[in-house]
XYZ file of C-alpha atoms in Angstrom:
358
model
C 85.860 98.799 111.939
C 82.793 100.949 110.709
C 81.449 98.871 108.672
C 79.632 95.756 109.716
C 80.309 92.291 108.595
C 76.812 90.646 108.050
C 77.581 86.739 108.784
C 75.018 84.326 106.805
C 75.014 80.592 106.839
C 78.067 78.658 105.195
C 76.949 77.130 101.975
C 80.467 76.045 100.988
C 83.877 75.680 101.946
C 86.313 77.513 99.718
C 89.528 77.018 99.356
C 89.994 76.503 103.357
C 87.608 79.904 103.544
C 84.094 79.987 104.946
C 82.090 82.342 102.564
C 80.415 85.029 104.512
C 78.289 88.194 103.307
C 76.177 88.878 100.765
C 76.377 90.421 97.373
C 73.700 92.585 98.015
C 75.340 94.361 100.565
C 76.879 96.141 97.895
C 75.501 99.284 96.253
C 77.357 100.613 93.005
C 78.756 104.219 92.726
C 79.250 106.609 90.245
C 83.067 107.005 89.102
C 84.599 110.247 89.354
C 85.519 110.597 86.120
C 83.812 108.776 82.607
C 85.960 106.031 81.671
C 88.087 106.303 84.746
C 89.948 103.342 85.763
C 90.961 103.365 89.447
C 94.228 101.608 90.606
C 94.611 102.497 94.026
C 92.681 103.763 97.008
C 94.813 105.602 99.735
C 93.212 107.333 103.311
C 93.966 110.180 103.605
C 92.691 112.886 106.659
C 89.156 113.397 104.959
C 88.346 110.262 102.948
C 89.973 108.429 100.203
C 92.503 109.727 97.488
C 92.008 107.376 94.310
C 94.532 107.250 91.433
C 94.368 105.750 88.504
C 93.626 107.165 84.754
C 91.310 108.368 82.007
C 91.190 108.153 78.589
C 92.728 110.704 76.459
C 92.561 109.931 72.437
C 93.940 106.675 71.351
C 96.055 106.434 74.878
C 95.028 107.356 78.637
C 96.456 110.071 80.687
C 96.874 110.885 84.457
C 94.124 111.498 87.528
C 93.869 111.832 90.928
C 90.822 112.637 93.489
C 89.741 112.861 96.581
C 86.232 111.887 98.142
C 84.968 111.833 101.786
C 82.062 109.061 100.815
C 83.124 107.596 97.934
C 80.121 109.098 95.921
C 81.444 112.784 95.833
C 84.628 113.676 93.892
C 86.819 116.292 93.834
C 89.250 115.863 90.802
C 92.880 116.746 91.928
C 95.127 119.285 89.533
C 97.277 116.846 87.297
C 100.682 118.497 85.825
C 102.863 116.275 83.842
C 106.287 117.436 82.606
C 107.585 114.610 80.571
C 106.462 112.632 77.618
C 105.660 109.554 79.900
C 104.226 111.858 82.280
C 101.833 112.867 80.366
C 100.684 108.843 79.177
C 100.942 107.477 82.573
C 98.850 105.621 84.998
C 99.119 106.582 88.757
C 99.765 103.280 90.883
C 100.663 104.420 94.600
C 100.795 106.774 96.894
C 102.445 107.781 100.519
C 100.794 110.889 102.633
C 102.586 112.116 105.223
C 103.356 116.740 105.129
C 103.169 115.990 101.183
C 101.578 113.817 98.690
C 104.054 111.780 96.655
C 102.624 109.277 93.601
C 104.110 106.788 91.417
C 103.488 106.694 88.010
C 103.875 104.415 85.495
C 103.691 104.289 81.543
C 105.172 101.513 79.044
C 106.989 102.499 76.473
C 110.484 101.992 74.300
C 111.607 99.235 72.149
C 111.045 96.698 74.380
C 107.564 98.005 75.759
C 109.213 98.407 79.695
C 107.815 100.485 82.483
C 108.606 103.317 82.540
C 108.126 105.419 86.061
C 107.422 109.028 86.706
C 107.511 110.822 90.544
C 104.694 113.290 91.361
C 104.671 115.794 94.455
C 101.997 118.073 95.968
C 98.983 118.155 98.184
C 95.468 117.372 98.155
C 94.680 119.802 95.078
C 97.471 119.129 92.616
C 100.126 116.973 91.831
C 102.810 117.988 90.062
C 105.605 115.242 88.047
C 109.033 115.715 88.908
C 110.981 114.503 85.887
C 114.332 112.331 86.209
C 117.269 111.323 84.362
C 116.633 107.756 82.996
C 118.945 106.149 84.935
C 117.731 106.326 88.270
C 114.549 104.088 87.259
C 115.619 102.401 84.380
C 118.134 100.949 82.420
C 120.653 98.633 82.312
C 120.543 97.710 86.518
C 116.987 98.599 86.491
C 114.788 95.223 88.088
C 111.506 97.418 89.343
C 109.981 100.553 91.213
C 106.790 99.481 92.579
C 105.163 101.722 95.815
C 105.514 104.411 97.389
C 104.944 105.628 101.150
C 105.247 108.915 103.155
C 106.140 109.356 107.284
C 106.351 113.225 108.041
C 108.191 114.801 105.614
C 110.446 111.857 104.311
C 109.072 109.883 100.945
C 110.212 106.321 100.329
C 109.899 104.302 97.102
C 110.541 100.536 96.648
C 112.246 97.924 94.202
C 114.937 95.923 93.393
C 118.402 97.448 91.905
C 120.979 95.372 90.324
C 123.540 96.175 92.489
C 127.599 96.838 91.933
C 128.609 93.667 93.246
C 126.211 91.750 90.517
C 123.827 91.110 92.332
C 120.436 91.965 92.536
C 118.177 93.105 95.535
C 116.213 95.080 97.426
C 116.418 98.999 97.287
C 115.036 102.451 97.878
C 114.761 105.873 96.997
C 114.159 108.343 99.115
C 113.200 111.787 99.015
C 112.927 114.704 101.963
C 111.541 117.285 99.149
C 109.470 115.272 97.046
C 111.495 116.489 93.656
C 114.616 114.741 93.976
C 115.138 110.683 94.249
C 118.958 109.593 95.462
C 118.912 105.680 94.985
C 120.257 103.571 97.863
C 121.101 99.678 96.900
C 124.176 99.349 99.331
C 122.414 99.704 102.100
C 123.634 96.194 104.563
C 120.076 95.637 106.086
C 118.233 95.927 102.638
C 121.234 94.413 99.796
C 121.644 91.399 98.872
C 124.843 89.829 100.881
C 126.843 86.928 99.625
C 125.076 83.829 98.534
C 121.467 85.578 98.986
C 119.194 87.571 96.893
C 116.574 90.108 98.404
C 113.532 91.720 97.034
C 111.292 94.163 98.500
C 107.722 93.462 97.670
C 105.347 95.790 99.715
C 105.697 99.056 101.724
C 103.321 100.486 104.438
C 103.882 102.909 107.702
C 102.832 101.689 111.422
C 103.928 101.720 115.093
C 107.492 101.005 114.057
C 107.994 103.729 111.116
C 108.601 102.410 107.338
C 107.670 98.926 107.312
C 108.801 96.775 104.278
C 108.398 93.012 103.403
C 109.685 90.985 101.124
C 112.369 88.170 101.407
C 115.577 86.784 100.677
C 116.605 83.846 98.905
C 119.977 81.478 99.900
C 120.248 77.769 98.392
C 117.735 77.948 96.255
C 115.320 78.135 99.452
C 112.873 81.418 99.345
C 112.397 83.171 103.264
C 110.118 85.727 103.927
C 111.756 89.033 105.803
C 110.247 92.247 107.262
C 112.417 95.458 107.514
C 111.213 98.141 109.575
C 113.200 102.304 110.071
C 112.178 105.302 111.818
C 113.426 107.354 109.143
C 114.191 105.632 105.841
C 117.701 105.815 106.427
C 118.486 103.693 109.342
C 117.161 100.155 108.446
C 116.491 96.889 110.675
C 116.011 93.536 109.084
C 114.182 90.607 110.682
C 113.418 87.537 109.272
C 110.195 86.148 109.550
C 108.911 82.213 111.315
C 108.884 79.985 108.322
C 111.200 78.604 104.945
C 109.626 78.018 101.735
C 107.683 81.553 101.886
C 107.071 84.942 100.842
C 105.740 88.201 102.798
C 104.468 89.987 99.660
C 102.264 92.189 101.604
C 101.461 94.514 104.788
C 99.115 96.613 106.630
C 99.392 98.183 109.860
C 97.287 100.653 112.120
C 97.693 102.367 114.751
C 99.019 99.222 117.385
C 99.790 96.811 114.776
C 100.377 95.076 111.538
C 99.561 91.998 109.879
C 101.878 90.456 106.691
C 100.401 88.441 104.452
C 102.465 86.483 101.859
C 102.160 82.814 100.337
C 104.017 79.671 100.539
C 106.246 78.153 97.582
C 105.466 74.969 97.976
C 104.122 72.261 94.976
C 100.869 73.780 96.035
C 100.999 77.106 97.624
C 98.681 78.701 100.292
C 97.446 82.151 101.469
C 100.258 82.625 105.094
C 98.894 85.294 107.338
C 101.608 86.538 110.065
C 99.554 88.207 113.096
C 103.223 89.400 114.647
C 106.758 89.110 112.971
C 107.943 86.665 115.667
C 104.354 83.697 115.342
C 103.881 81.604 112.956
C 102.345 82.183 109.791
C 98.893 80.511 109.737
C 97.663 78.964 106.484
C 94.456 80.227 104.393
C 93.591 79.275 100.685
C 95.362 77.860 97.786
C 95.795 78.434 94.852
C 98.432 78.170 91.978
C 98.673 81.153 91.635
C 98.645 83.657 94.293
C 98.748 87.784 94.217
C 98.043 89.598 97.396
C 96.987 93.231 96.494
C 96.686 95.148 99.926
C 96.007 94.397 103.384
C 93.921 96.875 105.571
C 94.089 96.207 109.459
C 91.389 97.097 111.772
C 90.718 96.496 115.228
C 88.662 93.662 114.753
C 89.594 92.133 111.783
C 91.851 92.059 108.954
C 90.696 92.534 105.439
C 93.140 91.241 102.419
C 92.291 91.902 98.428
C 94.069 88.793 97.345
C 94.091 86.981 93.638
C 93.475 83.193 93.666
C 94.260 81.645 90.297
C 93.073 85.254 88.847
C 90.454 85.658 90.618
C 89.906 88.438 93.051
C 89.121 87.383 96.625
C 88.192 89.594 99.737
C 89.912 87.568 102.850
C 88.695 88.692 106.241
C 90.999 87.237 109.196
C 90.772 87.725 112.988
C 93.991 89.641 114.425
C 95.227 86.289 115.275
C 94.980 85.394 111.488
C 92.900 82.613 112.274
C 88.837 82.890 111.578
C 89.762 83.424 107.886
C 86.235 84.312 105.725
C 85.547 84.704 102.027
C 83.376 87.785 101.880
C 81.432 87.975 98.721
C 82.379 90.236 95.860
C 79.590 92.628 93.889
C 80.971 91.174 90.385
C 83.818 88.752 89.548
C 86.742 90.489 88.869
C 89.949 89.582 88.028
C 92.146 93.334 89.477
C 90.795 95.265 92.578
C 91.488 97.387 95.072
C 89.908 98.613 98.454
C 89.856 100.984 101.332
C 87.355 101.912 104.380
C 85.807 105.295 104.442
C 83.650 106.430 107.492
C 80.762 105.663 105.101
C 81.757 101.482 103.924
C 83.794 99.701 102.546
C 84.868 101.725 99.240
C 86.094 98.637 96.434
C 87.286 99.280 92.905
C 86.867 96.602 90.120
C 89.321 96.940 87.564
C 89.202 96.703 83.368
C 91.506 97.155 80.734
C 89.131 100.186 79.857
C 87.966 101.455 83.286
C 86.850 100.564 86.601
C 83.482 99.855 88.913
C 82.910 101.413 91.949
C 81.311 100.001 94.799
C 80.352 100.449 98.693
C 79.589 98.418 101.141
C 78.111 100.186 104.375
């Protein structure tokens, strides 16, 4: 990891986390854009791509850039082709021989999300409309990330499937414009008397790597799915009942799940390998992990506890588990290391704050 974690003396306990760090290790940056809001942070080959939005009249409209130190930006070509296109927000990305987004505006009589595809490289991205159906309607349940391994795209969700019932599914893509749904899959659909959903997507060692879990007798447990390709899938369920992997990070050796338990009063579960145990962090009653960034050292999690954003910092065993401090409260962030720091994004209904920590 390149950027160093200053350790000071434990003033409290938190939640089972020792806080560590200091607030002033944090220096704010300009945004790349006024009144940009910025949703996601992806690495790329020279820095960080951020998406996110800007305003645009009444409403907000599309952006992208790139940066190297999180204090230079170059704003990426935007080119929507549909009238959601044109209103939405940009929520993920995968990189692999292209750049492929997910977009997402709210719209129609019931105010539902409505998702747009984007394709291109690290100068423009351009929206590749598609026919309702795929994303929405009736079967719809959600589209919610996106990843990239060479020149094969993945999205993730849930499909309501022909046999009634709902689970996990995927769209995949080898040319960035055009989506074929898969929901019959055996590894990824839901078979009798169980429910799946998908809830994160990353790549690592293994290729795609999904988690998410499956549900059978009213008991929730947490599952990891891992193909070379997109097409071929494995499924392997994870130590524990009563749980949830909603999250995953990998690097070049490994990758660490995160997820949450379901019991009367849930915890933070960290899984250092998909055959140990899940160790046991904070609780919370509510809990939303955002992203998980793995490192050779440590493991760094963006996680919301009771609404409240919390930076998590594990050992790769998933034990050592510190509560590093934030530059603001914030209630939506998100995160990812540049050569320079620690590059964080505080999110508003109306725009975002930027900060590193070196």
């Amino acid at each position: 990891m390149r950027w160093s974690v200053v350790v000071v003396a434990v003033l409290a306990l938190v939640a089972g986390c020792g806080r560590a760090a200091t607030v002033s290790e944090w220096r704010e940056l300009p945004l790349p854009a006024q009144g940009a809001r910025v949703v996601e942070l992806v690495p790329v080959r020279d820095g960080v791509l951020a998406l996110g939005s800007v305003p645009s009249g009444i409403d907000r409209a599309p952006a992208a850039w790139t940066s190297a130190d999180g204090s230079h930006w170059h704003a990426l070509t935007v080119e929507p082709h549909s009238p959601y296109g044109f209103l939405a927000e940009l929520i993920s990305a995968g990189v692999g021989d292209r750049t492929v987004v997910l977009g997402r505006a709210f719209g129609g009589a019931h105010g539902n999300p409505r998702m747009t595809v984007w394709s291109g490289d690290s100068a423009k991205l351009v929206e590749y409309p598609q026919i309702f159906e795929l994303f929405g309607g009736p079967h719809a349940i959600a589209v919610t990330a996106a990843a990239s391994l060479g020149a094969t795209d993945l999205l993730i969700g849930g499909w309501d499937g022909v046999a009634g019932r709902y689970g996990a599914a995927i769209w995949i893509s080898v040319d960035g414009a055009n989506w074929p749904r898969r929901v019959d899959d055996p590894a990824l659909s839901s078979g009798p008397g169980e429910l799946t959903g998908a809830s994160a997507i990353t790549t690592g060692p293994p290729g795609f790597v999904v988690v998410g879990e499956t549900q059978r007798d009213g008991t929730q447990l947490p599952l990891k799915w891992i193909s070379p390709d997109g097409v071929t899938w494995q499924r392997t369920p994870l130590p524990g009942t009563a749980a949830l992997a909603t999250q995953v990070g990998c690097n070049p050796t490994r990758c660490t799940i995160f997820g949450q338990s379901t019991a009367a009063s849930p915890t933070v579960l960290c899984w250092p390998t998909d055959t140990a145990a899940a160790l046991p962090g904070p609780a919370a009653t509510t809990i939303d992990t955002v992203k998980v960034v793995v490192e050779d050292t440590r493991t760094l999690a963006v996680v919301r506890l009771d609404g409240a954003v919390h930076l998590l910092s594990v050992s790769p065993n998933c034990t050592d588990w510190q509560d590093l401090a934030l530059p603001v409260p914030a209630a939506r962030a998100q995160f990812a290391e540049l050569p320079t720091g620690l590059l964080l994004s505080t999110i508003e209904d109306n725009g975002s704050r930027l900060w590193l920590r070196a």
